[in-house]
XYZ file of C-alpha atoms in Angstrom:
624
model
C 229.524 82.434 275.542
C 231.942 79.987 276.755
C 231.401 80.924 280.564
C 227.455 80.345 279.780
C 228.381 76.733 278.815
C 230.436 76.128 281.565
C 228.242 77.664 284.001
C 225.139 75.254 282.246
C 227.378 72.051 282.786
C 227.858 72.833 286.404
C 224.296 73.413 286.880
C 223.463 70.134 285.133
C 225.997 68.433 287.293
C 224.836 69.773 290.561
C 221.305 70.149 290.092
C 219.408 66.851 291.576
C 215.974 67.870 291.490
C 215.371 68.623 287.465
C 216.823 67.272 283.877
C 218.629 69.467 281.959
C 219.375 69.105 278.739
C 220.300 71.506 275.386
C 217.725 71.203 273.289
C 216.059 74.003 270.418
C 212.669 76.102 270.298
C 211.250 73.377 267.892
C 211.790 70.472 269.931
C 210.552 72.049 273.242
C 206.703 73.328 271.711
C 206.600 70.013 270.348
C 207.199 68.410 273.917
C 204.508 70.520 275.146
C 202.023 69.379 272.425
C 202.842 65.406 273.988
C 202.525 66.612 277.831
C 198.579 68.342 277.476
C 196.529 70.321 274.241
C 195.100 72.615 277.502
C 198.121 75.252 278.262
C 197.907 78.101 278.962
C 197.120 80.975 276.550
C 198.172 84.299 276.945
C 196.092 86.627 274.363
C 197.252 90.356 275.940
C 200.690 92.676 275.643
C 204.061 91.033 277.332
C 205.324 94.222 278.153
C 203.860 96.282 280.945
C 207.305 97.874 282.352
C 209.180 100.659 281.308
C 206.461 102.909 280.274
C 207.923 105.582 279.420
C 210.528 104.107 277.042
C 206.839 104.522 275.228
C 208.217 108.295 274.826
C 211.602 109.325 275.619
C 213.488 110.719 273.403
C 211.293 112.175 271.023
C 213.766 112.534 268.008
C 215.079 108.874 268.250
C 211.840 107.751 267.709
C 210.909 110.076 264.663
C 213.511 109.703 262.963
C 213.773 105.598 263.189
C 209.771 106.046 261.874
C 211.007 108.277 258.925
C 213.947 105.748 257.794
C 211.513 102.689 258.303
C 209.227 104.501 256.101
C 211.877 105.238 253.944
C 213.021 102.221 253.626
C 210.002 100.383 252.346
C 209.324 103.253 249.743
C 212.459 102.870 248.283
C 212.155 99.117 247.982
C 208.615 100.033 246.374
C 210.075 102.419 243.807
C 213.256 100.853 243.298
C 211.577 97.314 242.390
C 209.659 99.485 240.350
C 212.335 100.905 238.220
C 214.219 97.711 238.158
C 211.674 95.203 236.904
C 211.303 97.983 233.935
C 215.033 97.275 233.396
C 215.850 101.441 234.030
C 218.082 100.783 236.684
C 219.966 97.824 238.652
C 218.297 96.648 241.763
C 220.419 98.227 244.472
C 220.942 95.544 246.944
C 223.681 96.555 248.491
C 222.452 99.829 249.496
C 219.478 99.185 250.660
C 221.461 96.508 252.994
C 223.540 99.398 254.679
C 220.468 101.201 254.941
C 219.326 98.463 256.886
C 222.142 97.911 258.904
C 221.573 101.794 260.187
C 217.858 101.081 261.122
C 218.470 97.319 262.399
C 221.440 99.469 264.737
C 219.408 101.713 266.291
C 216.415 99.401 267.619
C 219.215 97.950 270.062
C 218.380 97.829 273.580
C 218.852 100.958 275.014
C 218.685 103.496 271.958
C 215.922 103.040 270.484
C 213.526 103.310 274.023
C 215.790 105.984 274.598
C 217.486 105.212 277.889
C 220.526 105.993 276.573
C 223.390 108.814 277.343
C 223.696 111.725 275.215
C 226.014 110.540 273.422
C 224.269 107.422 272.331
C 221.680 109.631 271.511
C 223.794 112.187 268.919
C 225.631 108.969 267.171
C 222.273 107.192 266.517
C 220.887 110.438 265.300
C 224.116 110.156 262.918
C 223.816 106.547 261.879
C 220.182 106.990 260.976
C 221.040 110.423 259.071
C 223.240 108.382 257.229
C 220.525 105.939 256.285
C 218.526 108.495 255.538
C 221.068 110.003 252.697
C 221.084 105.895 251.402
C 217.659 106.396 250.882
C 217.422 109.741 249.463
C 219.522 108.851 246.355
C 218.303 105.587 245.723
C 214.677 106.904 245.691
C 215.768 110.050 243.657
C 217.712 108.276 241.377
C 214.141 105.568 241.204
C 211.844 108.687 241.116
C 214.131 110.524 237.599
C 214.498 106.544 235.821
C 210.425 106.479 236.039
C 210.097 109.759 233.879
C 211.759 107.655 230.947
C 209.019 108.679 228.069
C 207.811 111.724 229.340
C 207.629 114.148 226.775
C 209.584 117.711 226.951
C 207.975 120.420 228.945
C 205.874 122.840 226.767
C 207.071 126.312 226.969
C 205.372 127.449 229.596
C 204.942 124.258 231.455
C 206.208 123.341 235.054
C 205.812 119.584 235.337
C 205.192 118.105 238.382
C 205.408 114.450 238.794
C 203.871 112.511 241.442
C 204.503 109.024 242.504
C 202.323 106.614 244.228
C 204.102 103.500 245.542
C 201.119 102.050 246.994
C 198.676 99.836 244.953
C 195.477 101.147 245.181
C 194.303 105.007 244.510
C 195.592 107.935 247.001
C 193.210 110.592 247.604
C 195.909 113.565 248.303
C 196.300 116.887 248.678
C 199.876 117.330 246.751
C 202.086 119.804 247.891
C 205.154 120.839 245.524
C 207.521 123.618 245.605
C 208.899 124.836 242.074
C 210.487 128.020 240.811
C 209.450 129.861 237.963
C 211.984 130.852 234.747
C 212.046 134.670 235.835
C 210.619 136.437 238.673
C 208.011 138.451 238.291
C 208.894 142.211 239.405
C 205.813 143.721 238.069
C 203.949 145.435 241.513
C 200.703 145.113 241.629
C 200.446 141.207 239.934
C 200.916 138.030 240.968
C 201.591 134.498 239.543
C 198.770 132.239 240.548
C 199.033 128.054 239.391
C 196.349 126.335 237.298
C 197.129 122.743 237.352
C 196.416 120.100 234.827
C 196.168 116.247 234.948
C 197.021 114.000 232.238
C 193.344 114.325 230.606
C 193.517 117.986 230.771
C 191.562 118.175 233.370
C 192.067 121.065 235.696
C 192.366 120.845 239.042
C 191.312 122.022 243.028
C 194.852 124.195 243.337
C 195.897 127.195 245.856
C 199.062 128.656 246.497
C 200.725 128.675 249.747
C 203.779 130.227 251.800
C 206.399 128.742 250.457
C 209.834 127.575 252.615
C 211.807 130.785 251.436
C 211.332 134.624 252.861
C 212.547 136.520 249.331
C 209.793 139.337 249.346
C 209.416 138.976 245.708
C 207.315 137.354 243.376
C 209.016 134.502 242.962
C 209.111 131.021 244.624
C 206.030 129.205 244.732
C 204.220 126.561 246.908
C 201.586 124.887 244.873
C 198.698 122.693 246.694
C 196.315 120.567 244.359
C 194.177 117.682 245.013
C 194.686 114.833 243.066
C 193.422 111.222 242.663
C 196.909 109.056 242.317
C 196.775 105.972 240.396
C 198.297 103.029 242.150
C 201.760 102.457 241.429
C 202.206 104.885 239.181
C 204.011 107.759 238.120
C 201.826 110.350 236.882
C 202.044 113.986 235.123
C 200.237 117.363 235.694
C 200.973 120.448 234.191
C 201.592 123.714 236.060
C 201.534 126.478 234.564
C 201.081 130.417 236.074
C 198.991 133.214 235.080
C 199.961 136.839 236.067
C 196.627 138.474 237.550
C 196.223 141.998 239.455
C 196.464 141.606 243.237
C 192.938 142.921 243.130
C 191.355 140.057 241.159
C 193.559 137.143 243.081
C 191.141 135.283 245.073
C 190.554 135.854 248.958
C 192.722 133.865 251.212
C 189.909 133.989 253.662
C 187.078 133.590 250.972
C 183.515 132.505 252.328
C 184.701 129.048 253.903
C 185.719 130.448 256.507
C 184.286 132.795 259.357
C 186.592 134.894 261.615
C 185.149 138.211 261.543
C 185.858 140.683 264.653
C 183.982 140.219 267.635
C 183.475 136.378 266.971
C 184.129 134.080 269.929
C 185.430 131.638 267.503
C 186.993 130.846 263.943
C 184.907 128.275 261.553
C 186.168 126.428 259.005
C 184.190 124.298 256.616
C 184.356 121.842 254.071
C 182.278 120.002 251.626
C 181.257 117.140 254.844
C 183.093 118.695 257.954
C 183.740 121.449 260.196
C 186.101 122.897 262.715
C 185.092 125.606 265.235
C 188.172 127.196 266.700
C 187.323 129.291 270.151
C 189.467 132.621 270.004
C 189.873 132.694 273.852
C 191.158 129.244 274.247
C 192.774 128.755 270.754
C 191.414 124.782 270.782
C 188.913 122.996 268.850
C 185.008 123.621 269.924
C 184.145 120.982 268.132
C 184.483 118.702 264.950
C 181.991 117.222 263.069
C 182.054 114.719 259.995
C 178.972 114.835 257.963
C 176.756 116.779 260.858
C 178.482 114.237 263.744
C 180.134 115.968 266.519
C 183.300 113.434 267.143
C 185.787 115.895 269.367
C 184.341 117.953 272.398
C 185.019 121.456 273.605
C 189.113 122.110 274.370
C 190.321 119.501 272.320
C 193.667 119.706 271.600
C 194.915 120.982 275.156
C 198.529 120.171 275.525
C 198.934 119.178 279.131
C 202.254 119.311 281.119
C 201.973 116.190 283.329
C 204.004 115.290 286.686
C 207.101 113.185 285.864
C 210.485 112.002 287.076
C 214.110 112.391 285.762
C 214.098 108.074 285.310
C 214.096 107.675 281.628
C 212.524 103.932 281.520
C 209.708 104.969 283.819
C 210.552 101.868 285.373
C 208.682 102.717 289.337
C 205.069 103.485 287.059
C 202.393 102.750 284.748
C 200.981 105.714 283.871
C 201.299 109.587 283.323
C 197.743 111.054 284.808
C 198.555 113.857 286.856
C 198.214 117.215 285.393
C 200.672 119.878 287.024
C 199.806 122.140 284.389
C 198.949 123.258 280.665
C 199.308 125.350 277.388
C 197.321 128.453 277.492
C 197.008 131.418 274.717
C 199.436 133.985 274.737
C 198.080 137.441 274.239
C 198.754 139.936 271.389
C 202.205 141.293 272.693
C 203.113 137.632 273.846
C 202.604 136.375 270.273
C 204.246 139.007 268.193
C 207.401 138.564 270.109
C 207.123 134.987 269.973
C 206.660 134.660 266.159
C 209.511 137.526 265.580
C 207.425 140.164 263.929
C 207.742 143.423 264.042
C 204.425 145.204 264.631
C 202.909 145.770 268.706
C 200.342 143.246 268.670
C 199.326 139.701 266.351
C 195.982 138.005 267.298
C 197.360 134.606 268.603
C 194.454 133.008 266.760
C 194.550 133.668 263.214
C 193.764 131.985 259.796
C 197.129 131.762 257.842
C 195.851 129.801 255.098
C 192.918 129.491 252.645
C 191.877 128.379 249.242
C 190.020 125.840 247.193
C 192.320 122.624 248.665
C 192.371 123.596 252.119
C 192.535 125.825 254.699
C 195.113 126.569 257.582
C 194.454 128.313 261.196
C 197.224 128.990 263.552
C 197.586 129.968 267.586
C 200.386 130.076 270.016
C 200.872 129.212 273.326
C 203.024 129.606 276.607
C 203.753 127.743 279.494
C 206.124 128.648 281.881
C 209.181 128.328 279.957
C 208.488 126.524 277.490
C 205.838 127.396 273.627
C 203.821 126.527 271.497
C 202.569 126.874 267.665
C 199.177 124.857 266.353
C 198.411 124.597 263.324
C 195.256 122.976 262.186
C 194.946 122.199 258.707
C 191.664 121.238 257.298
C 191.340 119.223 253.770
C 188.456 120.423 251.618
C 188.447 117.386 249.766
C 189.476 114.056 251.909
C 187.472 115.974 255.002
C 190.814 115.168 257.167
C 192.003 117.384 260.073
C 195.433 117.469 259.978
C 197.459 118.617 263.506
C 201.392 120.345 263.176
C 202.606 120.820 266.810
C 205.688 123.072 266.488
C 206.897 122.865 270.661
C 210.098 124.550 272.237
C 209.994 122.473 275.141
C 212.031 123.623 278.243
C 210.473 121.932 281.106
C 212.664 119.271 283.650
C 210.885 116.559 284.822
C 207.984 116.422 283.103
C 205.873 115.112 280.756
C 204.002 116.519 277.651
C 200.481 114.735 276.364
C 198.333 116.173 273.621
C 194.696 115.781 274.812
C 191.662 114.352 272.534
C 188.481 114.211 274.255
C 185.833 112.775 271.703
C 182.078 112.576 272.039
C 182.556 108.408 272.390
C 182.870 108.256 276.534
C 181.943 104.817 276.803
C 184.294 103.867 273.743
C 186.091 100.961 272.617
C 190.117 101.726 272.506
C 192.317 100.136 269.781
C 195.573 100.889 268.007
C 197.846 99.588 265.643
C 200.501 97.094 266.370
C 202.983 95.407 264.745
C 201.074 93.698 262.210
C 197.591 93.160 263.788
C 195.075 95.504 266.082
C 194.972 95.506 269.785
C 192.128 96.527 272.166
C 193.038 98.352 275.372
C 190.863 97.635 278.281
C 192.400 99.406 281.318
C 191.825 102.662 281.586
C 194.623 105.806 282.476
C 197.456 102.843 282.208
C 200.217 104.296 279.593
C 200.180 102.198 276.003
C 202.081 102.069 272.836
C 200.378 101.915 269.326
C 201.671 102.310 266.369
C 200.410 104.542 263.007
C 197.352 105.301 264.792
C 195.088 105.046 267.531
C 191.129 105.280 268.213
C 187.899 104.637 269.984
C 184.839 102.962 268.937
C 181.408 103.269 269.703
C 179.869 100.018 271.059
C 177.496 99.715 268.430
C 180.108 100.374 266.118
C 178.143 102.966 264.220
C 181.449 105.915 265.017
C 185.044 105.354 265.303
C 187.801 108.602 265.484
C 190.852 107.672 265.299
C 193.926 109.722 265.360
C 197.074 108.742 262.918
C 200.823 109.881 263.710
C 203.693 109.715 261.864
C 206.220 108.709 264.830
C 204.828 109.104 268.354
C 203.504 106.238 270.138
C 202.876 106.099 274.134
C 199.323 106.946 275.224
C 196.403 106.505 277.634
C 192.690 106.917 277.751
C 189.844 107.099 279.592
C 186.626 108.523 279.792
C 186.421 108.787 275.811
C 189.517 111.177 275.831
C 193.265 109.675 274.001
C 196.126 111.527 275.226
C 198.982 111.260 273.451
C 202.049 111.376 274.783
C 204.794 113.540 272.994
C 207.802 114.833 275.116
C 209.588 113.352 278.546
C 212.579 115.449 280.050
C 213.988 112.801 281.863
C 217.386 112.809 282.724
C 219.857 110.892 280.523
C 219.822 107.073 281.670
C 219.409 108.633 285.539
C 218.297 105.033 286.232
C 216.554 104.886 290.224
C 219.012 102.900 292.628
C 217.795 103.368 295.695
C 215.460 105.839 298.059
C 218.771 106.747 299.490
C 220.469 108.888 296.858
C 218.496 110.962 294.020
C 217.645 109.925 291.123
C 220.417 113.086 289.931
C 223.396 114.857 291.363
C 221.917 117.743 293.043
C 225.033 119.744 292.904
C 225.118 120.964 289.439
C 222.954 121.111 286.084
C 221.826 117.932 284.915
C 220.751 118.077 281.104
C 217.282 116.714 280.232
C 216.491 115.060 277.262
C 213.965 116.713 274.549
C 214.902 120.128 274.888
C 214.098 122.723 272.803
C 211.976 122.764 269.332
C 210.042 119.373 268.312
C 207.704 119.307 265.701
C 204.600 116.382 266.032
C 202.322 115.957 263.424
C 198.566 114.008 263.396
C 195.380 113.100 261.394
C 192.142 113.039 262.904
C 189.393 110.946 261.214
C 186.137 109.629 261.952
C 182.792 109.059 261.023
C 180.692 105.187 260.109
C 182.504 102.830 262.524
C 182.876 100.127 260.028
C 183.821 102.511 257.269
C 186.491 104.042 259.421
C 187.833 100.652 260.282
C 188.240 99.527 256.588
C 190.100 102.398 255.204
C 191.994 103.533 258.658
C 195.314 101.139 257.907
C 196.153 101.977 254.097
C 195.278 105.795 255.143
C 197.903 105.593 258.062
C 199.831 103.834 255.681
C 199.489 106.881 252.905
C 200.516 109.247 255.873
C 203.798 107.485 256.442
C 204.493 106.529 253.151
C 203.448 109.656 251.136
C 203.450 110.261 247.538
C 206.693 112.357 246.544
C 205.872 114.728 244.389
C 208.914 117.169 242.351
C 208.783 119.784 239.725
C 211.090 118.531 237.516
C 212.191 118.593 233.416
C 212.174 115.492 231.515
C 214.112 114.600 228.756
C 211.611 113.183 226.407
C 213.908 110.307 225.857
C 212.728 106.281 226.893
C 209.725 104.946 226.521
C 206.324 105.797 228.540
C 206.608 103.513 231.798
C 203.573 101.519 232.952
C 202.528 100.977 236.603
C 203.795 99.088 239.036
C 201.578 96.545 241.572
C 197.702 96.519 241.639
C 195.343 95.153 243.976
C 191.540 95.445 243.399
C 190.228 95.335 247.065
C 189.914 98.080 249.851
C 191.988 97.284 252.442
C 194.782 94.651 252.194
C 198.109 96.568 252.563
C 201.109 95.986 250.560
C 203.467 96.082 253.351
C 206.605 95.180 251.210
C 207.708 95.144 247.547
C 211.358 94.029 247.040
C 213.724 91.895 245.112
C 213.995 88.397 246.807
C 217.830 88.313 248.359
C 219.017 84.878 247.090
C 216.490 84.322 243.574
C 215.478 86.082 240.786
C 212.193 87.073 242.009
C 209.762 89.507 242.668
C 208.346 89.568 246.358
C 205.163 90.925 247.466
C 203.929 90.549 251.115
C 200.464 91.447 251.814
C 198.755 92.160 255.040
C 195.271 91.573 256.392
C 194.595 94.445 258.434
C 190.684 94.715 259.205
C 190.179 90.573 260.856
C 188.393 89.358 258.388
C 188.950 87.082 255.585
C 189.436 88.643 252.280
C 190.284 87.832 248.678
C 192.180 90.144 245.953
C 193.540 89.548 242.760
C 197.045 91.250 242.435
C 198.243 92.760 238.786
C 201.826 93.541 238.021
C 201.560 95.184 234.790
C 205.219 95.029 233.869
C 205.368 90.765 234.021
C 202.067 90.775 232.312
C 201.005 88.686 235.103
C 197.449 89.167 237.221
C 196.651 86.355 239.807
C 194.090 86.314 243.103
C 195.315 85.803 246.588
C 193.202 84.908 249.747
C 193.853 86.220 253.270
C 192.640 84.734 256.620
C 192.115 87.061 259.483
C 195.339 89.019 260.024
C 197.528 86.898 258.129
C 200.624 87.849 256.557
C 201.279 86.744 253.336
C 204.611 86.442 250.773
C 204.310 86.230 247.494
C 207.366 85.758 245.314
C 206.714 86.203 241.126
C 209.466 84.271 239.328
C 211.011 87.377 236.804
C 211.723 84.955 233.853
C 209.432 82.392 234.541
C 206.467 84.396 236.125
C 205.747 81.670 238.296
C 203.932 82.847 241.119
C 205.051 80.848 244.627
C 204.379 80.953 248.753
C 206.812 81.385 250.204
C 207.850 81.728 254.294
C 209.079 85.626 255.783
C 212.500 84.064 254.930
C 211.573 83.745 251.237
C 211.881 79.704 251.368
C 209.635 78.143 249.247
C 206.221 76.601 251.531
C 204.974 73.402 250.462
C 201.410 73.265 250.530
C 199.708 70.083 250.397
C-alpha cells in the first residue's frame, strides 16, 4: 500500500546501521549464492502453531476436499470429451469454479477461525462450486456415451467412468429404478451384472437411499476392473426369484451366531473380528498378519478449549472420556425403530462384493453410528463414522492402535511424503496417513477423504475429527475468559458429521507403491449412473494411459493461453521412475522420466502433437 512505501522510505532514511533497498525474490537467493554455498537448510514443517486450525470446523474442510476433488475430475473428463470434439472445453466455468475454491482457502476460513457467519457463506460459495462442477461433469459423463448402442429390452445400463490412467480395482455402487415395480409377495428382483465381454460379475444388492416398502428401487454393488480413462458398459439386468431361494444376507462369510463374544467377517486374504461387548475391532489381519490391536476404532472425547486456532498448544492427549455401546433399549430409540430392543452390534450387510456390520454408541450427549465395511475383493476396510456431536469444549479423535509400536510415521503432503518424528505433538497430512515397520516388511496406513490433524505414538494414529471451539473466541489475556460467561455461546461442529476412512496394510514396500493412486481413487472415484443411451455418435476411445504403477496424474486440462493438451505427473514413492504416456485420441504415445518427487508438465500440441516441458505456469522450459 501507499502507507507501506512511505513507512519503507522513512525507515531507509532513518535507519543508520543497515542498507535498505527494494529489490525481488530472484535477486536476493542469488545474493545469497555470492555471500557462502553453506546456509542453512531447513528440511522439517514451517508451521508448528495453530494446531488445531488442523481440525476446526469439520464441514469447511470436507467440503473444500470434495470441490478440490471435483475440480480435477472435471478437468479429467471434460478434456476428455473435448479433445473427442463432443463438447467445447468449458473454460470459463471451470474458472468460477475456481474462484469459489481459491475463496475459501483465505486466511481465516479455511482453518476455520472464522465467525459463523463466515462459516455459512463459505459453505454457500463452495455449494455453488460444487453445482459448476456437477453440470460440467454430467454434461462430460452423457457426451462420452456417444456410440453406445440402445439398451436391450430388458437391460439397465450402467456406465462407469474412470478418469484416472491406470486400472481401478472398485467395488461400484449404482442406484437405478426398474420399468415397473414388482408387487408380486413372495419374489424379489435380484441384479446379474454383465461387462462388455459378457462376463458376469461379483454383484449384491443393498439398501438403497429410499424407504418405499415395495419392491422397487434398487442399490446394485459389483466389482469391477475399470480400464483407465475410459468409459465403460455393463449390463444390469433383474431376475424375479422366491424370497426363499434369494441368497442369505449373512451367508457363511460371516459368523455372528448367539452367544458369540464377537462378529467375524472374512474375505478371500483378510479378516475383521468385531467384539459384541465393545462394538470395536479385535483385530485385523491381511493375509494371516494381525495389523490393528484389540479396541481399535475407540472414538475418544479429548480435553479442549473454546480457542479455535489452538494457538496456547501442540497437542490434544488428554482423554476426558469416550464412546461406549449403547444397550438394546438405547439403540432402538436411537436408530428410530419401533420394536423394545435392537442388538447395537449387528451385521446390516452381506453378499458376494462385501459385507457391512454396524454398532452405536453414546456419550454423554452426544452418538454414534460405525459402520465397517469390508471389500471381498480389494481386501480394504472401509470406516463410515455417522457422529451427532454435542459436546463444548472438546475434542473428538478416532483411535488406531496397530501391531507396529516401534513404527515409522508418514503422511501425505502437498505433493511429496513427510516423516513425523515427535511423538503425541498434533500433525496435518493429507489423503492418508501410516506407520511403517523399521524393516519395512508392514506398513498400515489409513486414507480419508477430508480430515487431516493427527498424532501418534506408541504405534497408535489418532485422528482427529471434531473441535467445539467457540467461534473465533481468540485468548486475550488470563484476565477475562476465553467466552462471555453470561449467556450461551454457540460451538462450532454441532450436531451430525459424517467421516469416512480406508484402512490398508500388508508388504511395506508394496503398500508404499500403490498407497498414493489408491488415496487418489478414494478422492477421485469412478462415477458410475444407470442411464439410456441414444445409440447415436460414434464408439469413444479412452482417454490418458500410463504403463507404470505409481506415477499419479495429478492434472489433465486444457492449457489457458495455447491450444494444448496438459498433463502433469507426479512422483509419489522417491524414487526415480520412467513411463511412457498414451493418449489414444492424438494418436500420440511418448515416455517420460521422473526424479524423486518431481513434478512434471507436459503440454501435447492438439494440431501439431508436439509434445513440450513446460513450467507450473505452462511457459515453455528450455532445456539444454
Amino acid at each position: 500500500s501507499r502507507e507501506d512505501l512511505h513507512q519503507i522510505r522513512f525507515l531507509i532514511k532513518e535507519q543508520k546501521e543497515w542498507e535498505i533497498r527494494h529489490s525481488c525474490p530472484e535477486a536476493y537467493f542469488s545474493s545469497l549464492e555470492k555471500i557462502t554455498k553453506d546456509l542453512h537448510r531447513h528440511k522439517k514443517d514451517l508451521n508448528p502453531w495453530a494446531v488445531g486450525c488442523y481440525t476446526t470446523m469439520a464441514r469447511i474442510k470436507q467440503k473444500h476436499r470434495q470441490l478440490e476433488n471435483s475440480y480435477l475430475y472435471t478437468e479429467k473428463i471434460s478434456s476428455h470429451a473435448a479433445m473427442l470434439g463432443l463438447i467445447e472445453y468449458p473454460f470459463s466455468d471451470l474458472g468460477s469454479a475456481l474462484e469459489d475454491l481459491l475463496f475459501c482457502e483465505f486466511h481465516d476460513i479455511l482453518p476455520g477461525s472464522s465467525i459463523a457467519e463466515v462459516e455459512e457463506q463459505a459453505l454457500r460459495k463452495m455449494d455453488h462450486g460444487m453445482e459448476i462442477l456437477a453440470r460440467l461433469k454430467f454434461k462430460a459423463f452423457i457426451s462420452l456415451l456417444s456410440g453406445e448402442h440402445k439398451a436391450d429390452e430388458d437391460e439397465y445400463p450402467i456406465f462407469a467412468y474412470n478418469p484416472h490412467p491406470f486400472e481401478v480395482s472398485e467395488d461400484v455402487v449404482c442406484e437405478l429404478q426398474p420399468y415397473q415395480p414388482n408387487w408380486e409377495k413372495g419374489t424379489r428382483l435380484l441384479p446379474e451384472i454383465e461387462d462388455e465381454h459378457n462376463r458376469i460379475l461379483p454383484s449384491q444388492v443393498e439398501k438403497e437411499s429410499s424407504n418405499i416398502a415395495d419392491e422397487w428401487r434398487k442399490r446394485v454393488v459389483f466389482h469391477a476392473v475399470l480400464a483407465p480413462g475410459k468409459m465403460q458398459r455393463f449390463s444390469c439386468r433383474l431376475r424375479k426369484v422366491n424370497s426363499g431361494q434369494e441368497f442369505s444376507r449373512f451367508k457363511g462369510s460371516v459368523s455372528q451366531g448367539n452367544g458369540s463374544s464377537s462378529i467375524e467377517m472374512t474375505s478371500d486374504l483378510s479378516r475383521v473380528v468385531i467384539g459384541r461387548e465393545s462394538g470395536l475391532v479385535a483385530n485385523f489381519e491381511v493375509q494371516g498378519k494381525a495389523l490393528l490391536l484389540s479396541n481399535s476404532f475407540r472414538c475418544l472425547v479429548m480435553e479442549d478449549y473454546p480457542d479455535p486456532w489452538g494457538m496456547k498448544v501442540d497437542s490434544f492427549r488428554k482423554v476426558v472420556g469416550q464412546f461406549k455401546l449403547m444397550n438394546e433399549a438405547e439403540s432402538a430409540e436411537f436408530a428410530g425403530i419401533s420394536s423394545q430392543g435392537l442388538d447395537p452390534v449387528r451385521i446390516i450387510e452381506d453378499g458376494p462384493v462385501r459385507i457391512a456390520a454396524e454398532a452405536l454408541f453414546k456419550y454423554k450427549h452426544s452418538f454414534l453410528c460405525m459402520r465397517y465395511i469390508l471389500s471381498k475383493k480389494t481386501n480394504v476396510l472401509e470406516i463410515e463414522l455417522r457422529v451427532y456431536w454435542n459436546e463444548k469444549d472438546k475434542m473428538l479423535k478416532m483411535s488406531v492402535p496397530t501391531t507396529l509400536s516401534d513404527g515409522v510415521c508418514r503422511g501425505q503432503v502437498a505433493y511429496g511424503t513427510q516423516e513425523f518424528t515427535v511423538p503425541e505433538k498434533e500433525y496435518a497430512a493429507h489423503k492418508w496417513v501410516g506407520l511403517w515397520s523399521r524393516d519395512n516388511s508392514t506398513g498400515v496406513a489409513v486414507i480419508n477423504d477430508g480430515t487431516y490433524g493427527f498424532d501418534f505414538s506408541a504405534g497408535e494414529i489418532r485422528l482427529s475429527l471434531l473441535r467445539s471451539a467457540a467461534y473465533a473466541a481468540h485468548p486475550t489475556s488470563s484476565e477475562h475468559p476465553i467466552v462471555p460467561q453470561d449467556r450461551l455461546e454457540p460451538r462450532i461442529d454441532q450436531g451430525e458429521r459424517i467421516f469416512r476412512f480406508w484402512i490398508e496394510g500388508g508388504k511395506g514396500e508394496s503398500l508404499w507403491e500403490r498407497l498414493n493412486r489408491d488415496a487418489l481413487v478414494k478422492n477421485e472415484r469412478p462415477a458410475a449412473l444407470c442411464c439410456f443411451p441414444s445409440g447415436q455418435g460414434e464408439k469413444t476411445v479412452p482417454g490418458i494411459k500410463l504403463d507404470d504403477n505409481c506415477i499419479l496424474l495429478t492434472a489433465a486440462k486444457y492449457a489457458e493461453d495455447a491450444p494444448w493438451l496438459i498433463i502433469r505427473l507426479f512422483e509419489p514413492t522417491g524414487r526415480k521412475r520412467k513411463t511412457q504416456v498414451t493418449v489414444p485420441i492424438l494418436d500420440r504415445s511418448f515416455p517420460v522420466t521422473l526424479n524423486p518427487f518431481e513434478i512434471k508438465t507436459i503440454a501435447v500440441d492438439l494440431e501439431t502433437k508436439a509434445v513440450i516441458e513446460t513450467d507450473l505456469m505452462e511457459q515453455p522450459l528450455n532445456r539444454e
